[in-house]
Amino acid sequence: MIKSEMENEKVTNAAGLELFRIKYLGTKGLLKQAMGEMKNVAIEKKKEAGVLLNDLKSDLEQYFNQLQENINTGKNAEKISVIDVSLPGDPLPLGGRHPISLVQNKIIHIFQRLGFAVAEGPEIEDDWHNFTALNLPEDHPARDMQDTFFISKNPDWLLRTHTSSVQIREMEKGKLPLRIICPGRVYRNETISARAHCFFNQVEGLYIAENVSFADLKQTLYFFVKEMFGERVQIRFRPSYFPFTEPSAEMDISCLICGGKGCNVCKKTGWVEILGCGMVHPQVLENCGMDSRKYTGFAFGMGIERITMLLYEIKDLRLFSENDLRFLQQFAPAL
Ligand code: 2NL
């Protein structure tokens, strides 16, 4: 009787299956009730009744499993009722920007407010745009196979070692005044360590017009540093050398970690180097078809990884390219 009733049940979804389970197999279900009747069965009939009950139990369980499988595989199911539209949807995991992108965008934003436009160019370059136009002599170590990834030699095709090549391309267009920043990935053949990688990101800047002076360079970079690191940061310039600028300098900021007292980050000096800069070498202007008696300009270049490591106290450069979510998720925006 129970068995024929069971076979007439219409179970088409998970909710129906649960009702089925409660009715037949639940603690107060029909099976338990039938088992409860065992005490009223005469001694000589007990064995027979027991066998019948066991059969019923396995029939019920088998039928239940069959129904469950039908629902799971969508067989005989009224599809619509299997989906509970009132349940909340599966959450879409929200991504976040890479810390390098965050800092790059911040740098771009600051210079855009000073009237700099963003310029981009190819990562695969020729010898002229990466080296020769920049006044890098034939025997300069940067041209060495050990520092540069060459794709071919003669003619030379290589992975750009700085984004100065983009600036050369912009200068060659001949439109003045020129005020640009060039963010992008650059490549150098270095042994990978906590402080060096074979690729990293740079932002270079260039301003060429009449009467551009070193004072303009200093004010521009001072504004940038205050926007980037806060009002209280100090700067200093040290004389340096680059083949493409004259005079050249390196710029330090007062150490953000110890405030200038001396710590591991600033190697107890109170200062950390953040960029190189200088007045564009007249030869570079001439190489790009500009009159170096009429026009002057300044240029600078910085590594985005370096700035990011300073801002967030990141100790190992390799973290930026390992794609470890535990690292990256620390920069995800709060919801
Ligand atoms: C550094 C130093 C520098 C420049 C980049 C530049 C570009 C042109 C002409 C002249 Cl087209 N100069 N760029 C100038 C001085 C320094 O970068 O340490 N970068 C990470």
PDB file of N, CA, C and O in Angstrom, residues 38 46 59 132 148 247:
ATOM      1  N   MET A  38       5.293  -3.124  14.569  1.00  0.00           N
ATOM      2  CA  MET A  38       5.908  -4.451  14.771  1.00  0.00           C
ATOM      3  C   MET A  38       5.532  -5.061  16.121  1.00  0.00           C
ATOM      4  O   MET A  38       5.358  -6.272  16.235  1.00  0.00           O
ATOM      5  N   LYS A  46       6.300 -12.358  13.094  1.00  0.00           N
ATOM      6  CA  LYS A  46       7.283 -11.270  13.200  1.00  0.00           C
ATOM      7  C   LYS A  46       8.360 -11.340  12.124  1.00  0.00           C
ATOM      8  O   LYS A  46       8.728 -10.329  11.516  1.00  0.00           O
ATOM      9  N   ASP A  59      13.085  -0.282  -0.762  1.00  0.00           N
ATOM     10  CA  ASP A  59      12.340   0.262  -1.904  1.00  0.00           C
ATOM     11  C   ASP A  59      12.225   1.776  -1.798  1.00  0.00           C
ATOM     12  O   ASP A  59      12.438   2.508  -2.763  1.00  0.00           O
ATOM     13  N   THR A 132      70.956  55.943 -30.243  1.00  0.00           N
ATOM     14  CA  THR A 132      71.737  56.931 -30.981  1.00  0.00           C
ATOM     15  C   THR A 132      71.185  58.352 -30.837  1.00  0.00           C
ATOM     16  O   THR A 132      71.940  59.285 -30.541  1.00  0.00           O
ATOM     17  N   THR A 148      71.002  44.834 -22.596  1.00  0.00           N
ATOM     18  CA  THR A 148      69.878  45.040 -23.513  1.00  0.00           C
ATOM     19  C   THR A 148      69.463  43.720 -24.140  1.00  0.00           C
ATOM     20  O   THR A 148      70.303  42.910 -24.505  1.00  0.00           O
ATOM     21  N   PRO A 247      73.176  70.139 -17.706  1.00  0.00           N
ATOM     22  CA  PRO A 247      73.643  69.303 -16.607  1.00  0.00           C
ATOM     23  C   PRO A 247      72.624  68.227 -16.218  1.00  0.00           C
ATOM     24  O   PRO A 247      71.471  68.311 -16.581  1.00  0.00           O
TER      25      PRO A 247
END
